[in-house]
Protein backbone atom coordinates (compact mmCIF):
# COMPACT_ATOMS: atom_id res chain seq x y z
CA UNK A 1 0.00 0.00 0.00
CA UNK A 2 1.80 3.07 -1.22
CA UNK A 3 0.62 6.40 0.03
CA UNK A 4 -1.22 8.23 -2.68
CA UNK A 5 -1.09 11.88 -3.55
CA UNK A 6 -4.47 12.37 -1.90
CA UNK A 7 -2.91 11.38 1.44
CA UNK A 8 -1.31 14.80 1.56
CA UNK A 9 -3.46 17.62 0.40
CA UNK A 10 -4.09 21.19 1.30
CA UNK A 11 -6.98 20.08 3.48
CA UNK A 12 -4.89 18.08 5.93
CA UNK A 13 -1.67 20.05 6.34
CA UNK A 14 -0.86 22.98 8.56
CA UNK A 15 0.78 25.46 6.27
CA UNK A 16 0.61 28.90 4.83
CA UNK A 17 0.52 29.80 1.17
CA UNK A 18 3.16 28.02 -0.91
CA UNK A 19 6.32 29.94 -1.65
CA UNK A 20 7.70 30.54 -5.09
CA UNK A 21 10.74 28.48 -6.04
CA UNK A 22 12.89 31.58 -5.80
CA UNK A 23 11.61 32.34 -2.29
CA UNK A 24 12.15 28.76 -1.12
CA UNK A 25 15.70 28.73 -2.50
CA UNK A 26 16.57 31.70 -0.30
CA UNK A 27 16.47 29.48 2.79
CA UNK A 28 19.70 27.81 3.84
CA UNK A 29 19.89 24.10 3.06
CA UNK A 30 20.00 23.25 6.76
CA UNK A 31 16.84 25.27 7.38
CA UNK A 32 15.13 23.39 4.56
CA UNK A 33 16.42 20.12 6.07
CA UNK A 34 14.96 21.11 9.45
CA UNK A 35 11.52 21.31 7.85
CA UNK A 36 12.13 18.32 5.59
CA UNK A 37 12.95 16.13 8.58
CA UNK A 38 9.46 16.77 9.95
CA UNK A 39 7.84 16.15 6.56
CA UNK A 40 9.68 12.85 6.14
CA UNK A 41 8.92 11.74 9.70
CA UNK A 42 5.21 12.48 9.21
CA UNK A 43 5.15 10.47 5.96
CA UNK A 44 6.81 7.50 7.65
CA UNK A 45 4.39 7.63 10.57
CA UNK A 46 1.40 7.82 8.23
CA UNK A 47 2.68 4.90 6.17
CA UNK A 48 3.23 2.76 9.27
CA UNK A 49 -0.13 3.66 10.74
CA UNK A 50 -1.93 2.71 7.53
CA UNK A 51 -0.25 -0.70 7.30
CA UNK A 52 -1.87 -2.00 10.48
CA UNK A 53 -3.43 -0.88 13.73
CA UNK A 54 -0.56 -1.60 16.11
CA UNK A 55 0.49 -0.46 19.57
CA UNK A 56 2.25 2.89 19.61
CA UNK A 57 5.43 1.33 20.99
CA UNK A 58 5.59 -0.96 17.95
CA UNK A 59 4.92 1.95 15.61
CA UNK A 60 7.70 3.95 17.28
CA UNK A 61 10.21 1.10 16.93
CA UNK A 62 9.32 0.68 13.25
CA UNK A 63 9.64 4.43 12.60
CA UNK A 64 13.12 4.47 14.14
CA UNK A 65 14.20 1.92 11.52
CA UNK A 66 13.21 4.35 8.76
CA UNK A 67 13.95 7.75 10.29
CA UNK A 68 17.72 7.57 10.55
CA UNK A 69 20.62 8.68 8.39
CA UNK A 70 21.55 5.22 7.14
CA UNK A 71 18.05 4.41 5.90
CA UNK A 72 17.49 7.88 4.47
CA UNK A 73 20.81 7.68 2.59
CA UNK A 74 19.69 4.40 1.03
CA UNK A 75 16.37 5.99 0.08
CA UNK A 76 17.82 9.00 -1.70
CA UNK A 77 20.21 6.76 -3.63
CA UNK A 78 17.16 4.86 -4.97
CA UNK A 79 15.62 8.02 -6.37
CA UNK A 80 18.62 10.08 -7.52
CA UNK A 81 18.08 9.04 -11.13
CA UNK A 82 14.44 10.17 -10.88
CA UNK A 83 15.21 13.70 -9.71
CA UNK A 84 14.96 16.69 -12.00
CA UNK A 85 18.06 18.85 -12.42
CA UNK A 86 16.57 21.40 -10.05
CA UNK A 87 15.78 18.76 -7.41
CA UNK A 88 19.25 17.30 -7.72
CA UNK A 89 20.74 20.75 -7.18
CA UNK A 90 18.62 21.20 -4.03
CA UNK A 91 19.68 17.76 -2.80
CA UNK A 92 23.35 18.59 -3.41
CA UNK A 93 23.02 21.88 -1.52
CA UNK A 94 21.82 19.92 1.48
CA UNK A 95 24.34 17.13 1.09
CA UNK A 96 27.23 19.59 0.87
CA UNK A 97 26.08 21.86 3.70
CA UNK A 98 28.32 21.94 6.76
CA UNK A 99 26.24 21.54 9.88
CA UNK A 100 29.06 21.35 12.38
CA UNK A 101 27.30 18.27 13.74
CA UNK A 102 29.09 14.96 13.95
CA UNK A 103 26.71 12.00 13.68
CA UNK A 104 26.89 9.72 16.69
CA UNK A 105 26.15 6.27 15.27
CA UNK A 106 26.04 7.06 11.55
CA UNK A 107 28.68 7.55 8.92
CA UNK A 108 29.40 11.09 7.82
CA UNK A 109 28.52 10.15 4.23
CA UNK A 110 25.12 8.74 5.24
CA UNK A 111 24.44 11.81 7.38
CA UNK A 112 25.18 14.10 4.45
CA UNK A 113 22.96 12.13 2.07
CA UNK A 114 20.16 12.11 4.64
CA UNK A 115 20.51 15.87 5.06
CA UNK A 116 20.26 16.23 1.28
CA UNK A 117 17.04 14.19 1.22
CA UNK A 118 15.57 16.24 4.06
CA UNK A 119 16.57 19.45 2.26
CA UNK A 120 14.71 18.27 -0.82
CA UNK A 121 11.59 17.38 1.18
CA UNK A 122 11.69 20.78 2.91
CA UNK A 123 12.02 22.60 -0.40
CA UNK A 124 9.20 20.65 -2.07
CA UNK A 125 6.97 21.24 0.95
CA UNK A 126 7.56 24.99 0.89
CA UNK A 127 6.71 25.27 -2.80
CA UNK A 128 3.61 23.12 -2.24
CA UNK A 129 4.63 20.26 -4.54
CA UNK A 130 2.97 17.49 -2.54
CA UNK A 131 2.55 15.21 -5.56
CA UNK A 132 6.30 15.22 -6.06
CA UNK A 133 6.90 14.55 -2.35
CA UNK A 134 4.63 11.51 -2.58
CA UNK A 135 6.26 10.29 -5.78
CA UNK A 136 9.75 10.45 -4.26
CA UNK A 137 8.57 8.91 -0.98
CA UNK A 138 6.77 6.05 -2.70
CA UNK A 139 9.75 5.19 -4.87
CA UNK A 140 12.08 5.20 -1.90
CA UNK A 141 9.82 3.22 0.47
CA UNK A 142 6.33 2.24 -0.61
CA UNK A 143 5.73 -1.35 -1.59
CA UNK A 144 9.31 -2.43 -1.01
CA UNK A 145 9.17 -1.64 2.71
CA UNK A 146 5.82 -3.34 3.12
CA UNK A 147 7.02 -6.48 1.30
CA UNK A 148 10.00 -6.72 3.68
CA UNK A 149 7.64 -6.50 6.65
CA UNK A 150 5.45 -9.29 5.25
CA UNK A 151 8.47 -11.56 4.80
CA UNK A 152 9.38 -11.16 8.49
CA UNK A 153 6.04 -12.59 9.64
Short mmCIF file of C-alpha atoms in Angstrom, two decimals, residues 21-88:
data_model
loop_
_atom_site.label_atom_id
_atom_site.label_comp_id
_atom_site.label_asym_id
_atom_site.label_seq_id
_atom_site.Cartn_x
_atom_site.Cartn_y
_atom_site.Cartn_z
CA UNK A 21 10.74 28.48 -6.04
CA UNK A 22 12.89 31.58 -5.80
CA UNK A 23 11.61 32.34 -2.29
CA UNK A 24 12.15 28.76 -1.12
CA UNK A 25 15.70 28.73 -2.50
CA UNK A 26 16.57 31.70 -0.30
CA UNK A 27 16.47 29.48 2.79
CA UNK A 28 19.70 27.81 3.84
CA UNK A 29 19.89 24.10 3.06
CA UNK A 30 20.00 23.25 6.76
CA UNK A 31 16.84 25.27 7.38
CA UNK A 32 15.13 23.39 4.56
CA UNK A 33 16.42 20.12 6.07
CA UNK A 34 14.96 21.11 9.45
CA UNK A 35 11.52 21.31 7.85
CA UNK A 36 12.13 18.32 5.59
CA UNK A 37 12.95 16.13 8.58
CA UNK A 38 9.46 16.77 9.95
CA UNK A 39 7.84 16.15 6.56
CA UNK A 40 9.68 12.85 6.14
CA UNK A 41 8.92 11.74 9.70
CA UNK A 42 5.21 12.48 9.21
CA UNK A 43 5.15 10.47 5.96
CA UNK A 44 6.81 7.50 7.65
CA UNK A 45 4.39 7.63 10.57
CA UNK A 46 1.40 7.82 8.23
CA UNK A 47 2.68 4.90 6.17
CA UNK A 48 3.23 2.76 9.27
CA UNK A 49 -0.13 3.66 10.74
CA UNK A 50 -1.93 2.71 7.53
CA UNK A 51 -0.25 -0.70 7.30
CA UNK A 52 -1.87 -2.00 10.48
CA UNK A 53 -3.43 -0.88 13.73
CA UNK A 54 -0.56 -1.60 16.11
CA UNK A 55 0.49 -0.46 19.57
CA UNK A 56 2.25 2.89 19.61
CA UNK A 57 5.43 1.33 20.99
CA UNK A 58 5.59 -0.96 17.95
CA UNK A 59 4.92 1.95 15.61
CA UNK A 60 7.70 3.95 17.28
CA UNK A 61 10.21 1.10 16.93
CA UNK A 62 9.32 0.68 13.25
CA UNK A 63 9.64 4.43 12.60
CA UNK A 64 13.12 4.47 14.14
CA UNK A 65 14.20 1.92 11.52
CA UNK A 66 13.21 4.35 8.76
CA UNK A 67 13.95 7.75 10.29
CA UNK A 68 17.72 7.57 10.55
CA UNK A 69 20.62 8.68 8.39
CA UNK A 70 21.55 5.22 7.14
CA UNK A 71 18.05 4.41 5.90
CA UNK A 72 17.49 7.88 4.47
CA UNK A 73 20.81 7.68 2.59
CA UNK A 74 19.69 4.40 1.03
CA UNK A 75 16.37 5.99 0.08
CA UNK A 76 17.82 9.00 -1.70
CA UNK A 77 20.21 6.76 -3.63
CA UNK A 78 17.16 4.86 -4.97
CA UNK A 79 15.62 8.02 -6.37
CA UNK A 80 18.62 10.08 -7.52
CA UNK A 81 18.08 9.04 -11.13
CA UNK A 82 14.44 10.17 -10.88
CA UNK A 83 15.21 13.70 -9.71
CA UNK A 84 14.96 16.69 -12.00
CA UNK A 85 18.06 18.85 -12.42
CA UNK A 86 16.57 21.40 -10.05
CA UNK A 87 15.78 18.76 -7.41
CA UNK A 88 19.25 17.30 -7.72
#
